[in-house]
């Protein structure tokens, strides 16, 4: 009798676990179809074009001054030569600093624009989970196996976000 009770108590958690509803959602399918994401990509593309344009201006300035220096270096005094070499070095340093700063600004802007999109998707997933009674909704990017009984909640989340 004791063995039967112990066996039933051991089986109870397994029975409770089998009652849980688990679904998955493919966020990599959802996010690119959101209008906010398309707008973010456009903004990032415009920002990248501005940075490239500014960098091109700096490169052109350097190339012009370098060509002038090479052409005139034989006729320049040592003092002027040193000053022009320093000027060329300053332009190179400014360009390098600009590239580093623009990369940081770009990443910061991308994170700033992506955060609301990510929040919107998380809220939609939570709403679908509550409405459908799912215990867990997971992203298949981290799953090694999905059984035949797995529920794909991606269409529900897309519907919640008003996406096709």
mmCIF file of C-alpha atoms in Angstrom:
data_model
loop_
_atom_site.group_PDB
_atom_site.id
_atom_site.type_symbol
_atom_site.label_atom_id
_atom_site.label_comp_id
_atom_site.label_asym_id
_atom_site.label_seq_id
_atom_site.Cartn_x
_atom_site.Cartn_y
_atom_site.Cartn_z
ATOM 1 C CA UNK A 1 0.000 0.000 0.000
ATOM 2 C CA UNK A 2 2.825 2.428 0.898
ATOM 3 C CA UNK A 3 4.530 1.654 -2.392
ATOM 4 C CA UNK A 4 1.371 2.470 -4.312
ATOM 5 C CA UNK A 5 1.001 5.834 -2.537
ATOM 6 C CA UNK A 6 4.656 6.694 -3.151
ATOM 7 C CA UNK A 7 4.275 5.722 -6.815
ATOM 8 C CA UNK A 8 1.160 7.911 -7.168
ATOM 9 C CA UNK A 9 2.906 10.844 -5.505
ATOM 10 C CA UNK A 10 5.846 10.442 -7.877
ATOM 11 C CA UNK A 11 3.532 10.353 -10.918
ATOM 12 C CA UNK A 12 1.555 13.443 -9.849
ATOM 13 C CA UNK A 13 4.151 15.987 -11.092
ATOM 14 C CA UNK A 14 4.376 14.164 -14.437
ATOM 15 C CA UNK A 15 0.628 14.381 -14.878
ATOM 16 C CA UNK A 16 0.632 18.063 -13.988
ATOM 17 C CA UNK A 17 3.465 18.764 -16.425
ATOM 18 C CA UNK A 18 1.647 17.047 -19.276
ATOM 19 C CA UNK A 19 -1.220 19.556 -18.863
ATOM 20 C CA UNK A 20 0.995 22.484 -19.861
ATOM 21 C CA UNK A 21 0.491 23.965 -23.306
ATOM 22 C CA UNK A 22 3.674 24.922 -25.080
ATOM 23 C CA UNK A 23 3.870 26.872 -28.321
ATOM 24 C CA UNK A 24 6.625 28.422 -30.346
ATOM 25 C CA UNK A 25 6.851 31.668 -32.254
ATOM 26 C CA UNK A 26 9.366 32.551 -34.960
ATOM 27 C CA UNK A 27 10.262 36.165 -34.211
ATOM 28 C CA UNK A 28 12.652 36.263 -37.172
ATOM 29 C CA UNK A 29 9.638 35.784 -39.413
ATOM 30 C CA UNK A 30 7.559 38.421 -37.617
ATOM 31 C CA UNK A 31 9.959 41.324 -37.103
ATOM 32 C CA UNK A 32 10.997 41.886 -40.754
ATOM 33 C CA UNK A 33 7.342 42.097 -41.820
ATOM 34 C CA UNK A 34 6.526 44.879 -39.356
ATOM 35 C CA UNK A 35 6.153 48.387 -40.831
ATOM 36 C CA UNK A 36 8.144 49.774 -37.901
ATOM 37 C CA UNK A 37 11.083 47.566 -38.841
ATOM 38 C CA UNK A 38 10.939 48.681 -42.472
ATOM 39 C CA UNK A 39 10.916 52.324 -41.296
ATOM 40 C CA UNK A 40 13.856 51.598 -38.983
ATOM 41 C CA UNK A 41 15.839 50.092 -41.840
ATOM 42 C CA UNK A 42 15.130 53.161 -43.991
ATOM 43 C CA UNK A 43 16.276 55.475 -41.209
ATOM 44 C CA UNK A 44 19.440 53.448 -40.658
ATOM 45 C CA UNK A 45 20.156 53.387 -44.384
ATOM 46 C CA UNK A 46 19.773 57.187 -44.562
ATOM 47 C CA UNK A 47 22.068 57.618 -41.572
ATOM 48 C CA UNK A 48 24.676 55.345 -43.127
ATOM 49 C CA UNK A 49 24.533 57.344 -46.369
ATOM 50 C CA UNK A 50 25.124 60.600 -44.456
ATOM 51 C CA UNK A 51 28.148 59.141 -42.689
ATOM 52 C CA UNK A 52 29.568 57.802 -45.946
ATOM 53 C CA UNK A 53 29.099 61.205 -47.584
ATOM 54 C CA UNK A 54 30.912 62.973 -44.741
ATOM 55 C CA UNK A 55 33.729 60.430 -44.779
ATOM 56 C CA UNK A 56 34.086 60.912 -48.540
ATOM 57 C CA UNK A 57 34.489 64.672 -47.974
ATOM 58 C CA UNK A 58 37.248 63.993 -45.454
ATOM 59 C CA UNK A 59 38.987 61.516 -47.771
ATOM 60 C CA UNK A 60 38.821 63.968 -50.670
ATOM 61 C CA UNK A 61 40.325 66.695 -48.495
ATOM 62 C CA UNK A 62 43.155 64.383 -47.454
ATOM 63 C CA UNK A 63 43.836 63.199 -51.013
ATOM 64 C CA UNK A 64 43.933 66.773 -52.351
ATOM 65 C CA UNK A 65 46.280 68.004 -49.637
ATOM 66 C CA UNK A 66 48.480 64.934 -50.008
ATOM 67 C CA UNK A 67 48.725 65.392 -53.788
ATOM 68 C CA UNK A 68 49.573 69.077 -53.293
ATOM 69 C CA UNK A 69 52.215 68.164 -50.728
ATOM 70 C CA UNK A 70 53.848 65.547 -52.979
ATOM 71 C CA UNK A 71 53.857 67.956 -55.897
ATOM 72 C CA UNK A 72 55.354 70.840 -53.891
ATOM 73 C CA UNK A 73 57.537 69.067 -51.333
ATOM 74 C CA UNK A 74 60.817 69.724 -53.171
ATOM 75 C CA UNK A 75 60.205 73.481 -53.196
ATOM 76 C CA UNK A 76 59.001 73.762 -49.564
ATOM 77 C CA UNK A 77 61.148 74.771 -46.641
ATOM 78 C CA UNK A 78 61.649 72.219 -43.878
ATOM 79 C CA UNK A 79 59.374 74.126 -41.480
ATOM 80 C CA UNK A 80 56.473 74.232 -43.959
ATOM 81 C CA UNK A 81 57.054 70.576 -44.884
ATOM 82 C CA UNK A 82 56.773 69.527 -41.235
ATOM 83 C CA UNK A 83 53.622 71.655 -40.762
ATOM 84 C CA UNK A 84 51.940 70.129 -43.842
ATOM 85 C CA UNK A 85 52.873 66.597 -42.774
ATOM 86 C CA UNK A 86 51.336 67.332 -39.380
ATOM 87 C CA UNK A 87 48.232 68.678 -41.109
ATOM 88 C CA UNK A 88 47.927 65.467 -43.136
ATOM 89 C CA UNK A 89 48.344 63.395 -39.993
ATOM 90 C CA UNK A 90 45.641 65.457 -38.251
ATOM 91 C CA UNK A 91 43.227 64.819 -41.109
ATOM 92 C CA UNK A 92 43.911 61.065 -40.868
ATOM 93 C CA UNK A 93 43.284 61.098 -37.114
ATOM 94 C CA UNK A 94 40.047 63.065 -37.559
ATOM 95 C CA UNK A 95 38.905 60.539 -40.156
ATOM 96 C CA UNK A 96 39.672 57.607 -37.868
ATOM 97 C CA UNK A 97 37.889 59.278 -34.951
ATOM 98 C CA UNK A 98 34.937 60.045 -37.181
ATOM 99 C CA UNK A 99 34.673 56.404 -38.286
ATOM 100 C CA UNK A 100 34.775 55.153 -34.684
ATOM 101 C CA UNK A 101 32.247 57.729 -33.481
ATOM 102 C CA UNK A 102 29.918 57.104 -36.405
ATOM 103 C CA UNK A 103 29.953 53.343 -35.730
ATOM 104 C CA UNK A 104 29.056 53.966 -32.096
ATOM 105 C CA UNK A 105 26.312 56.421 -33.054
ATOM 106 C CA UNK A 106 24.964 53.972 -35.621
ATOM 107 C CA UNK A 107 24.776 51.103 -33.117
ATOM 108 C CA UNK A 108 23.195 53.329 -30.485
ATOM 109 C CA UNK A 109 20.560 54.581 -32.934
ATOM 110 C CA UNK A 110 19.844 51.044 -34.110
ATOM 111 C CA UNK A 111 19.298 49.868 -30.533
ATOM 112 C CA UNK A 112 17.169 52.928 -29.795
ATOM 113 C CA UNK A 113 14.936 52.276 -32.808
ATOM 114 C CA UNK A 114 14.746 48.501 -32.341
ATOM 115 C CA UNK A 115 13.769 48.537 -28.647
ATOM 116 C CA UNK A 116 10.131 49.644 -29.235
ATOM 117 C CA UNK A 117 9.744 47.042 -31.996
ATOM 118 C CA UNK A 118 11.045 44.335 -29.688
ATOM 119 C CA UNK A 119 8.707 45.501 -26.904
ATOM 120 C CA UNK A 120 5.721 45.459 -29.257
ATOM 121 C CA UNK A 121 6.484 41.884 -30.322
ATOM 122 C CA UNK A 122 6.934 40.772 -26.691
ATOM 123 C CA UNK A 123 3.581 42.327 -25.730
ATOM 124 C CA UNK A 124 1.849 40.614 -28.649
ATOM 125 C CA UNK A 125 3.414 37.271 -27.694
ATOM 126 C CA UNK A 126 2.286 37.749 -24.084
ATOM 127 C CA UNK A 127 -1.242 38.634 -25.231
ATOM 128 C CA UNK A 128 -1.437 35.545 -27.467
ATOM 129 C CA UNK A 129 -0.092 33.393 -24.630
ATOM 130 C CA UNK A 130 -2.769 34.679 -22.282
ATOM 131 C CA UNK A 131 -5.586 34.382 -24.836
ATOM 132 C CA UNK A 132 -4.667 30.867 -25.958
ATOM 133 C CA UNK A 133 -3.733 29.613 -22.480
ATOM 134 C CA UNK A 134 -0.131 28.708 -23.275
ATOM 135 C CA UNK A 135 2.192 28.017 -20.373
ATOM 136 C CA UNK A 136 5.283 28.715 -22.468
ATOM 137 C CA UNK A 137 5.933 30.334 -25.824
ATOM 138 C CA UNK A 138 9.479 29.818 -27.005
ATOM 139 C CA UNK A 139 11.498 30.901 -30.030
ATOM 140 C CA UNK A 140 12.610 27.962 -32.212
ATOM 141 C CA UNK A 141 16.080 29.464 -32.747
ATOM 142 C CA UNK A 142 17.173 27.835 -29.475
ATOM 143 C CA UNK A 143 15.217 24.578 -29.859
ATOM 144 C CA UNK A 144 16.959 21.476 -31.123
ATOM 145 C CA UNK A 145 13.791 19.465 -31.688
ATOM 146 C CA UNK A 146 10.136 20.298 -32.311
ATOM 147 C CA UNK A 147 7.643 17.450 -32.097
ATOM 148 C CA UNK A 148 4.586 16.994 -34.289
ATOM 149 C CA UNK A 149 2.281 18.215 -31.534
ATOM 150 C CA UNK A 150 4.042 21.572 -31.183
ATOM 151 C CA UNK A 151 1.832 24.594 -31.716
ATOM 152 C CA UNK A 152 3.155 27.388 -33.940
ATOM 153 C CA UNK A 153 1.866 30.623 -32.435
ATOM 154 C CA UNK A 154 3.545 32.781 -35.105
ATOM 155 C CA UNK A 155 0.298 33.310 -37.093
ATOM 156 C CA UNK A 156 -1.518 34.356 -33.910
ATOM 157 C CA UNK A 157 1.183 36.886 -33.014
ATOM 158 C CA UNK A 158 1.190 38.230 -36.576
ATOM 159 C CA UNK A 159 -2.593 38.614 -36.385
ATOM 160 C CA UNK A 160 -2.285 40.376 -33.034
ATOM 161 C CA UNK A 161 0.169 42.830 -34.639
ATOM 162 C CA UNK A 162 -2.046 43.234 -37.708
ATOM 163 C CA UNK A 163 0.489 41.664 -40.077
ATOM 164 C CA UNK A 164 -0.204 39.354 -43.010
#
